[in-house]
Amino acid sequence: MTDTVRPAVGTILPGITARHVRTPRYTAHVLEREQDAPGGASDRPTVLLVHGNVSSSLFWQPLMLALPDTVRAIAVDLRGFGGSEVLPVDASRGVRDFSDDVASVIDELALGAVHVVGWSMGGGVAMQLLLDRPELVASLTLESTVSPYGFGGTRLDGSLLNPDASGTGGGGANPDFVARLAAGDRTEEVGTSPLAVYRSSYVAPGYASELEAVWLESMLTTATGEGNYPGDATASEHWPGFAPGAHGVLNTMAPTVFDTSAIVDLEPKPPVLWIHGALDAIVGDASFFDLNTLGQAGIIPGWPGDEVAPPQPMVSQTRAVLAAYAARGGAVTEVEFDDCGHSPHLERQVDFRAALLALVASPASAASPASAASAE
């Protein structure tokens, strides 16, 4: 079942429509283009866009409008973000609450196999969807994706630095940032305000957008609390004194519960595009969102040293897993932009669009068994 949505004034761009899709799992808020009439499977390829943490489908609108009519574009809000239903997140399942929700939208709309684009945490959701429902994925685009081994607490090969993955999960969020999200703070008075975090972390220095107010409103839709963002934490005997909890968003990416490296074993393998910026402040081999990086820099006291708590080599991990994916027969394309941060679809929209459309039109996408099955 679907309902039309009356969006907040100024957040939905001309040419975009919003509606709610009721599935057995949750009520999802989705965005579509006006020319893409609601319906089931289409003779055009469908691009399904999955946002990241502390954001929503609103961030996808410029890309959606820039895509040609030869594809259908749909952006979905995860539970607790955007206009979707606020439900608690069971982090003991990794990101499966999110990926199962996305699958339920695909099923409810009878879309068949889609070209999934996952940004940041959404990349982890997309990889999990591929593992659990491979028939729904015609191709996979990973934008500034979380590592296949989760966020924090692992070595290059994905092995845990310590058994409880201390320093990862819900306890790692800045409490002032969380409080300002919950309060709907629209100021830029301190570095922990959502607007300041967007400017310093979501995009590279010098990037400016006339739609910045829309991106801020998108961030402020994030549901906060132990069951949502950031989640809970448990005590740890290891530095910095806490470990992941069992609830909420950040705990879904803790390496104790999140590992999508098994995509290398899938058969068949849909083509993969990995697109990211060299100036990404969130996902990197020395991310300042990784508490071990902060300890190494002396920002958090008591850091036990590189042998015990090295920063997670996030980009190198993704590159290694995708290299293994390619070595086992998968088609992989990596695109890195030197002058770009965490949001290539905003900062380098023309180039991002070209890379995505090349993937959608590739023989590997067209010939994938999942795509063929959806057309039957």
Coordinates of C-alpha atoms in Angstrom, one line a residue:
M1 CA 0.0 0.0 0.0
T2 CA 1.1 3.5 -0.7
D3 CA 0.1 7.0 0.6
T4 CA 1.0 10.3 -0.8
V5 CA 3.1 12.5 1.4
R6 CA 2.9 16.3 2.2
P7 CA 6.6 17.0 2.6
A8 CA 8.1 19.8 4.7
V9 CA 8.1 23.1 2.7
G10 CA 11.3 23.6 0.8
T11 CA 12.9 20.1 1.3
I12 CA 11.4 18.4 -1.8
L13 CA 12.9 19.8 -5.0
P14 CA 10.7 20.6 -8.1
G15 CA 10.4 17.4 -10.2
I16 CA 10.5 15.1 -7.1
T17 CA 7.5 13.4 -5.5
A18 CA 7.2 11.8 -2.1
R19 CA 5.0 9.0 -0.8
H20 CA 4.8 6.3 1.9
V21 CA 5.0 2.6 1.0
R22 CA 3.6 0.3 3.6
T23 CA 5.4 -3.0 3.8
P24 CA 5.1 -5.9 6.3
R25 CA 8.3 -4.6 8.0
Y26 CA 7.8 -0.8 8.2
T27 CA 6.3 2.2 6.5
A28 CA 8.9 3.6 4.2
H29 CA 9.2 7.1 2.9
V30 CA 10.4 7.1 -0.8
L31 CA 11.2 9.7 -3.3
E32 CA 10.6 9.4 -7.0
R33 CA 10.8 11.7 -10.0
E34 CA 7.5 13.1 -11.4
Q35 CA 8.1 11.4 -14.8
D36 CA 8.5 8.0 -13.1
A37 CA 4.9 6.9 -12.5
P38 CA 4.5 4.6 -9.5
G39 CA 4.2 1.0 -10.4
G40 CA 5.9 -2.3 -10.4
A41 CA 8.6 -3.7 -12.7
S42 CA 9.5 -1.4 -15.6
D43 CA 11.2 -2.0 -18.9
R44 CA 13.7 0.6 -17.8
P45 CA 16.4 -0.2 -15.3
T46 CA 15.6 0.9 -11.8
V47 CA 18.2 2.7 -9.7
L48 CA 17.5 2.3 -6.0
L49 CA 19.3 4.9 -3.8
V50 CA 20.1 4.1 -0.1
H51 CA 21.4 7.0 2.1
G52 CA 23.9 6.8 4.9
N53 CA 23.9 7.6 8.6
V54 CA 22.5 11.0 9.8
S55 CA 21.0 11.8 6.5
S56 CA 18.0 10.7 4.4
S57 CA 16.7 10.4 0.8
L58 CA 16.7 14.2 0.5
F59 CA 20.4 14.1 -0.3
W60 CA 19.8 12.1 -3.5
Q61 CA 17.5 14.6 -5.2
P62 CA 20.0 16.4 -7.4
L63 CA 21.4 13.1 -8.7
M64 CA 17.8 11.8 -9.3
L65 CA 16.9 14.9 -11.4
A66 CA 20.2 14.6 -13.4
L67 CA 19.6 10.9 -14.4
P68 CA 18.1 10.4 -17.8
D69 CA 14.6 9.1 -18.5
T70 CA 16.2 5.8 -19.7
V71 CA 16.3 4.8 -16.0
R72 CA 13.8 4.9 -13.1
A73 CA 15.1 6.5 -9.9
I74 CA 13.8 5.7 -6.4
A75 CA 15.3 6.8 -3.1
V76 CA 14.3 5.1 0.1
D77 CA 14.5 6.3 3.7
L78 CA 15.8 3.8 6.3
R79 CA 13.9 3.3 9.5
G80 CA 14.3 6.2 11.9
F81 CA 15.5 8.5 9.1
G82 CA 13.8 11.0 6.8
G83 CA 10.0 10.4 6.6
S84 CA 10.1 6.7 7.3
E85 CA 8.6 5.0 10.4
V86 CA 10.7 5.3 13.6
L87 CA 11.3 1.8 14.8
P88 CA 14.1 0.5 17.1
V89 CA 17.1 -1.0 15.4
D90 CA 18.3 -4.5 16.6
A91 CA 22.0 -4.2 16.2
S92 CA 22.6 -7.8 17.1
R93 CA 21.6 -8.4 13.5
G94 CA 24.2 -6.1 12.1
V95 CA 22.6 -3.9 9.4
R96 CA 20.0 -6.5 8.6
D97 CA 17.1 -4.5 10.0
F98 CA 18.0 -1.9 7.4
S99 CA 18.7 -4.3 4.5
D100 CA 15.6 -6.4 5.2
D101 CA 13.6 -3.1 5.2
V102 CA 15.0 -2.2 1.8
A103 CA 14.2 -5.6 0.5
S104 CA 10.6 -5.2 1.7
V105 CA 10.2 -2.0 -0.3
I106 CA 11.6 -3.7 -3.4
D107 CA 9.2 -6.6 -2.9
E108 CA 6.2 -4.3 -2.1
L109 CA 6.8 -2.3 -5.3
A110 CA 7.5 -5.4 -7.3
L111 CA 10.7 -3.9 -8.7
G112 CA 12.6 -7.1 -9.4
A113 CA 16.4 -6.7 -9.6
V114 CA 17.5 -3.2 -9.1
H115 CA 20.8 -1.2 -9.5
V116 CA 21.5 -0.5 -5.8
V117 CA 23.5 2.6 -4.8
G118 CA 24.6 2.7 -1.2
W119 CA 26.2 5.8 0.4
S120 CA 28.4 5.4 3.5
M121 CA 26.5 3.2 5.9
G122 CA 24.1 2.6 3.0
G123 CA 27.0 0.9 1.3
G124 CA 27.0 -1.6 4.1
V125 CA 23.3 -2.0 3.8
A126 CA 23.6 -2.6 0.1
M127 CA 26.3 -5.3 0.6
Q128 CA 24.2 -7.0 3.2
L129 CA 21.2 -6.9 0.8
L130 CA 23.4 -8.5 -1.9
L131 CA 24.4 -11.3 0.6
D132 CA 20.9 -12.1 1.8
R133 CA 18.8 -11.4 -1.3
P134 CA 21.2 -11.6 -4.3
E135 CA 18.3 -11.9 -6.8
L136 CA 17.3 -8.3 -6.0
V137 CA 20.7 -6.8 -7.0
A138 CA 21.5 -6.2 -10.7
S139 CA 24.5 -4.1 -9.9
L140 CA 26.1 -2.6 -6.8
T141 CA 27.4 0.9 -6.4
L142 CA 29.3 1.6 -3.2
E143 CA 29.8 5.3 -2.5
S144 CA 32.2 6.3 0.3
T145 CA 31.1 3.0 1.8
V146 CA 31.7 1.7 5.3
S147 CA 34.4 -1.1 5.1
P148 CA 33.2 -4.6 4.6
Y149 CA 34.5 -5.2 8.1
G150 CA 32.5 -2.5 9.8
F151 CA 33.5 0.7 11.4
G152 CA 36.6 0.6 13.7
G153 CA 38.3 -2.1 15.7
T154 CA 39.9 -4.3 13.1
R155 CA 43.2 -4.9 11.3
L156 CA 43.7 -4.9 7.5
D157 CA 42.5 -8.5 7.2
G158 CA 39.3 -7.8 9.2
S159 CA 40.4 -9.5 12.4
L160 CA 39.3 -7.9 15.7
L161 CA 41.9 -5.9 17.7
N162 CA 40.3 -7.3 20.8
P163 CA 37.3 -9.7 21.3
D164 CA 34.7 -7.0 22.3
A165 CA 35.7 -4.5 19.7
S166 CA 36.2 -1.7 22.3
G167 CA 36.0 1.8 21.0
T168 CA 33.3 1.0 18.4
G169 CA 29.6 1.3 18.3
G170 CA 27.2 3.6 20.1
G171 CA 29.6 4.9 22.7
G172 CA 31.7 6.6 20.1
A173 CA 29.3 9.3 19.2
N174 CA 29.9 12.8 20.4
P175 CA 27.2 13.4 23.0
D176 CA 26.9 17.1 22.2
F177 CA 26.3 16.4 18.5
V178 CA 23.6 13.9 19.5
A179 CA 22.0 16.4 21.8
R180 CA 22.0 19.1 19.0
L181 CA 20.5 16.6 16.5
A182 CA 17.7 15.8 19.0
A183 CA 17.1 19.5 19.7
G184 CA 16.9 20.4 16.0
D185 CA 19.9 22.8 16.2
R186 CA 20.2 24.8 13.0
T187 CA 23.0 27.1 14.1
E188 CA 26.7 26.9 13.3
E189 CA 28.0 28.3 16.6
V190 CA 30.1 25.2 17.5
G191 CA 31.9 22.5 15.7
T192 CA 29.5 19.8 17.0
S193 CA 26.4 21.5 15.5
P194 CA 24.9 19.4 12.6
L195 CA 25.6 22.2 10.1
A196 CA 29.2 22.4 11.2
V197 CA 29.6 18.7 11.0
Y198 CA 28.1 18.7 7.5
R199 CA 30.6 21.3 6.3
S200 CA 33.6 19.7 8.0
S201 CA 32.9 16.1 7.3
Y202 CA 30.3 15.4 4.6
V203 CA 32.0 17.5 1.9
A204 CA 35.6 18.6 1.1
P205 CA 36.8 22.0 2.1
G206 CA 35.7 24.7 -0.3
Y207 CA 32.6 22.9 -1.5
A208 CA 29.4 25.1 -1.4
S209 CA 25.8 24.3 -2.2
E210 CA 22.7 26.5 -2.4
L211 CA 20.9 23.4 -1.1
E212 CA 22.8 23.3 2.2
A213 CA 19.6 24.1 4.2
V214 CA 17.9 21.0 2.7
W215 CA 20.9 18.8 3.7
L216 CA 20.7 20.2 7.2
E217 CA 17.0 19.4 7.4
S218 CA 17.8 15.9 6.1
M219 CA 20.3 15.4 8.9
L220 CA 17.8 16.6 11.5
T221 CA 15.3 13.9 10.6
T222 CA 17.5 11.4 12.4
A223 CA 15.7 9.7 15.3
T224 CA 17.9 9.7 18.4
G225 CA 18.1 7.4 21.4
E226 CA 19.4 4.1 22.4
G227 CA 17.2 2.3 19.9
N228 CA 18.1 4.5 17.1
Y229 CA 21.0 7.0 16.8
P230 CA 23.6 6.5 18.2
G231 CA 22.6 3.4 20.2
D232 CA 23.8 2.0 23.5
A233 CA 27.2 0.9 24.8
T234 CA 28.7 -1.6 27.3
A235 CA 31.7 -1.4 29.6
S236 CA 35.0 -2.8 28.4
E237 CA 38.3 -3.7 30.1
H238 CA 40.1 -2.4 27.0
W239 CA 40.8 1.2 26.0
P240 CA 38.9 3.5 25.8
G241 CA 36.6 1.7 28.3
F242 CA 33.5 0.9 26.3
A243 CA 32.3 -1.7 23.7
P244 CA 29.3 -1.9 21.4
G245 CA 25.8 -2.4 22.7
A246 CA 23.0 -4.4 21.2
H247 CA 20.8 -1.6 20.0
G248 CA 20.9 1.4 17.7
V249 CA 22.5 2.6 14.5
L250 CA 26.2 2.8 15.3
N251 CA 26.2 -0.7 16.8
T252 CA 25.0 -2.2 13.5
M253 CA 28.4 -1.4 12.1
A254 CA 30.4 -2.8 15.0
P255 CA 32.8 -5.5 13.7
T256 CA 31.5 -8.0 16.2
V257 CA 28.2 -8.1 14.2
F258 CA 29.0 -6.7 10.8
D259 CA 31.1 -8.5 8.1
T260 CA 30.1 -8.4 4.4
S261 CA 33.4 -9.7 3.1
A262 CA 31.5 -12.9 2.1
I263 CA 30.4 -11.1 -1.1
V264 CA 33.6 -12.5 -2.6
D265 CA 32.1 -16.0 -2.5
L266 CA 28.8 -15.1 -4.2
E267 CA 27.9 -16.8 -7.5
P268 CA 26.9 -15.1 -9.7
K269 CA 28.6 -11.8 -9.0
P270 CA 26.9 -8.6 -10.1
P271 CA 29.2 -5.8 -11.3
V272 CA 30.4 -3.4 -8.6
L273 CA 31.3 0.3 -8.8
W274 CA 33.3 1.7 -5.9
I275 CA 33.4 5.5 -6.0
H276 CA 34.9 7.6 -3.3
G277 CA 36.8 10.9 -2.5
A278 CA 40.4 11.1 -1.5
L279 CA 39.5 13.9 1.0
D280 CA 36.9 11.8 2.8
A281 CA 36.9 12.8 6.5
I282 CA 34.6 10.0 7.6
V283 CA 35.8 6.9 5.7
G284 CA 39.6 6.7 5.4
D285 CA 42.7 4.8 6.5
A286 CA 43.1 7.4 9.3
S287 CA 39.5 8.6 9.9
F288 CA 39.0 11.1 12.7
F289 CA 35.7 9.3 13.3
D290 CA 37.8 6.3 14.4
L291 CA 38.6 6.6 18.1
N292 CA 42.0 4.9 17.6
T293 CA 42.9 7.8 15.2
L294 CA 41.8 10.3 17.9
G295 CA 43.9 8.4 20.5
Q296 CA 46.9 8.3 18.2
A297 CA 46.6 12.1 17.7
G298 CA 46.5 12.7 21.5
I299 CA 42.9 13.9 21.4
I300 CA 41.7 11.0 23.6
P301 CA 44.1 10.3 26.5
G302 CA 45.5 6.9 27.4
W303 CA 45.9 5.5 23.9
P304 CA 47.8 2.2 24.2
G305 CA 49.7 2.5 21.0
D306 CA 49.8 1.3 17.4
E307 CA 50.4 -2.4 18.3
V308 CA 47.3 -2.5 20.4
A309 CA 44.9 0.1 18.9
P310 CA 45.9 1.1 15.4
P311 CA 43.4 3.1 13.3
Q312 CA 41.3 0.9 11.0
P313 CA 42.6 0.9 7.4
M314 CA 39.0 1.3 6.0
V315 CA 39.8 2.2 2.4
S316 CA 42.6 -0.5 2.2
Q317 CA 40.2 -3.1 3.5
T318 CA 37.5 -2.3 0.9
R319 CA 40.1 -2.3 -1.8
A320 CA 41.4 -5.7 -0.7
V321 CA 37.9 -7.3 -0.5
L322 CA 37.0 -5.9 -3.9
A323 CA 40.3 -7.1 -5.4
A324 CA 39.4 -10.6 -4.1
Y325 CA 35.9 -10.2 -5.6
A326 CA 37.5 -9.4 -9.0
A327 CA 40.0 -12.2 -8.7
R328 CA 37.1 -14.6 -8.3
G329 CA 35.4 -13.4 -11.5
G330 CA 33.5 -10.3 -10.5
A331 CA 33.6 -7.0 -12.5
V332 CA 34.9 -4.2 -10.3
T333 CA 35.5 -0.5 -11.1
E334 CA 37.1 1.9 -8.7
V335 CA 36.8 5.6 -9.1
E336 CA 38.6 7.9 -6.8
F337 CA 38.3 11.7 -6.9
D338 CA 41.3 13.6 -5.6
D339 CA 39.4 16.8 -4.8
C340 CA 36.4 15.2 -3.2
G341 CA 35.1 14.4 0.3
H342 CA 32.5 12.0 1.6
S343 CA 29.7 12.9 -0.9
P344 CA 30.8 12.4 -4.6
H345 CA 27.2 12.4 -5.7
L346 CA 27.0 16.0 -4.6
E347 CA 30.6 17.2 -5.1
R348 CA 31.2 15.5 -8.4
Q349 CA 27.7 14.9 -9.7
V350 CA 28.5 14.9 -13.4
D351 CA 31.3 12.4 -13.0
F352 CA 29.3 10.3 -10.5
R353 CA 26.3 10.2 -12.9
A354 CA 28.5 9.1 -15.8
A355 CA 30.1 6.3 -13.8
L356 CA 26.8 5.1 -12.5
L357 CA 25.2 5.1 -16.0
A358 CA 28.1 3.2 -17.5
L359 CA 27.7 0.5 -14.8
V360 CA 23.9 0.3 -15.4
A361 CA 24.5 0.0 -19.2
S362 CA 27.4 -2.5 -18.9
P363 CA 27.1 -5.9 -20.4
A364 CA 27.8 -7.5 -17.0
S365 CA 24.7 -5.7 -15.6
A366 CA 22.5 -6.5 -18.6
A367 CA 23.6 -10.2 -18.6
S368 CA 23.4 -10.8 -14.9
P369 CA 21.1 -13.8 -14.0
A370 CA 19.2 -11.6 -11.5
S371 CA 18.5 -9.0 -14.1
A372 CA 17.3 -11.6 -16.6
A373 CA 15.1 -13.2 -14.0
S374 CA 13.4 -9.9 -13.2
A375 CA 12.5 -9.4 -16.8
E376 CA 10.9 -12.7 -17.3

